[in-house]
């Protein structure tokens, strides 16, 4: 390697800011339990905080923020597609369950 070869180096302040954001998001996630939030709001908040933390970790610590679009799409699009398919399956399962409940309990 040549001494003149440039390599990417990020300032330590970036990592400290991300660490602070991760700490804040974790605190908010724990506050959901501490404040006894219940129902769909509880799970929505927990999932939102989880996705935000995962996005921060992947974009900064795994250096995805500076990668090419093809690499980012190959990592983030498959889980997104799975999430969409799971949502569709859960919706159809709820529909089938309600139909079976309607027809099998009325006899």
Coordinates of C-alpha atoms in Angstrom, one line a residue:
X1 CA 0.0 0.0 0.0
X2 CA 1.2 3.5 -0.8
X3 CA 1.3 6.1 1.9
X4 CA -0.6 8.4 -0.3
X5 CA -3.6 6.0 -0.6
X6 CA -6.6 7.6 0.9
X7 CA -8.9 5.7 3.2
X8 CA -12.2 6.7 4.7
X9 CA -12.0 7.9 8.3
X10 CA -15.0 9.4 10.1
X11 CA -14.8 11.8 13.0
X12 CA -15.3 10.4 16.5
X13 CA -18.1 12.9 17.0
X14 CA -20.3 11.1 14.5
X15 CA -20.0 7.9 16.5
X16 CA -20.6 9.7 19.8
X17 CA -23.8 11.3 18.3
X18 CA -25.0 7.9 17.1
X19 CA -24.3 6.4 20.5
X20 CA -26.3 9.1 22.1
X21 CA -29.2 8.5 19.8
X22 CA -29.1 4.8 20.4
X23 CA -29.1 5.5 24.2
X24 CA -32.1 7.8 23.8
X25 CA -34.0 5.3 21.7
X26 CA -33.3 2.5 24.2
X27 CA -34.4 4.8 27.0
X28 CA -37.7 5.5 25.2
X29 CA -38.1 1.8 24.5
X30 CA -37.7 1.0 28.2
X31 CA -40.1 3.8 29.1
X32 CA -42.8 2.1 27.2
X33 CA -42.7 -0.8 29.7
X34 CA -42.1 1.5 32.7
X35 CA -45.2 3.6 31.9
X36 CA -47.2 0.4 31.4
X37 CA -48.3 1.3 27.8
X38 CA -50.7 -1.5 26.7
X39 CA -52.3 -2.7 23.5
X40 CA -51.4 -1.9 19.9
X41 CA -49.6 1.3 20.9
X42 CA -47.1 -0.6 23.0
X43 CA -46.1 -3.0 20.2
X44 CA -46.1 -0.2 17.6
X45 CA -43.7 1.9 19.8
X46 CA -41.4 -1.0 20.5
X47 CA -41.2 -2.0 16.8
X48 CA -40.6 1.7 15.7
X49 CA -37.8 2.1 18.3
X50 CA -36.3 -1.3 17.3
X51 CA -36.3 -0.3 13.6
X52 CA -34.8 3.1 14.2
X53 CA -32.0 1.5 16.3
X54 CA -31.4 -1.1 13.6
X55 CA -31.3 1.5 10.9
X56 CA -28.8 3.6 12.8
X57 CA -26.5 0.7 13.5
X58 CA -26.7 -0.5 9.9
X59 CA -26.2 2.9 8.3
X60 CA -23.4 4.2 10.5
X61 CA -21.5 1.3 12.2
X62 CA -21.9 -1.1 9.2
X63 CA -21.0 1.9 6.9
X64 CA -24.1 1.4 4.8
X65 CA -24.7 5.1 4.6
X66 CA -21.7 5.4 2.3
X67 CA -22.2 2.2 0.2
X68 CA -23.6 1.9 -3.3
X69 CA -27.3 1.8 -3.8
X70 CA -27.2 -1.8 -5.1
X71 CA -25.6 -3.1 -1.9
X72 CA -28.1 -1.2 0.3
X73 CA -31.0 -2.5 -1.6
X74 CA -29.7 -6.1 -1.4
X75 CA -29.6 -5.9 2.4
X76 CA -32.8 -3.8 3.1
X77 CA -35.2 -4.8 0.4
X78 CA -35.5 -8.6 1.2
X79 CA -36.6 -8.0 4.9
X80 CA -39.0 -5.3 3.7
X81 CA -40.5 -7.7 1.2
X82 CA -40.8 -10.4 3.9
X83 CA -42.6 -7.8 6.2
X84 CA -45.1 -7.0 3.4
X85 CA -45.8 -10.7 2.8
X86 CA -46.2 -11.5 6.5
X87 CA -48.6 -8.6 6.8
X88 CA -50.6 -9.9 3.8
X89 CA -50.7 -13.4 5.3
X90 CA -51.8 -12.2 8.7
X91 CA -54.6 -10.1 7.1
X92 CA -55.8 -13.1 5.1
X93 CA -55.6 -15.4 8.2
X94 CA -57.7 -13.0 10.2
X95 CA -60.3 -12.9 7.4
X96 CA -60.4 -16.7 7.1
X97 CA -60.7 -17.0 10.9
X98 CA -63.6 -14.6 11.0
X99 CA -65.4 -16.4 8.2
X100 CA -64.9 -19.8 9.9
X101 CA -66.1 -18.3 13.1
X102 CA -69.2 -16.9 11.4
X103 CA -70.2 -20.0 9.5
X104 CA -69.2 -22.7 12.0
X105 CA -70.8 -21.1 15.1
X106 CA -74.2 -20.4 13.4
X107 CA -75.1 -24.1 12.9

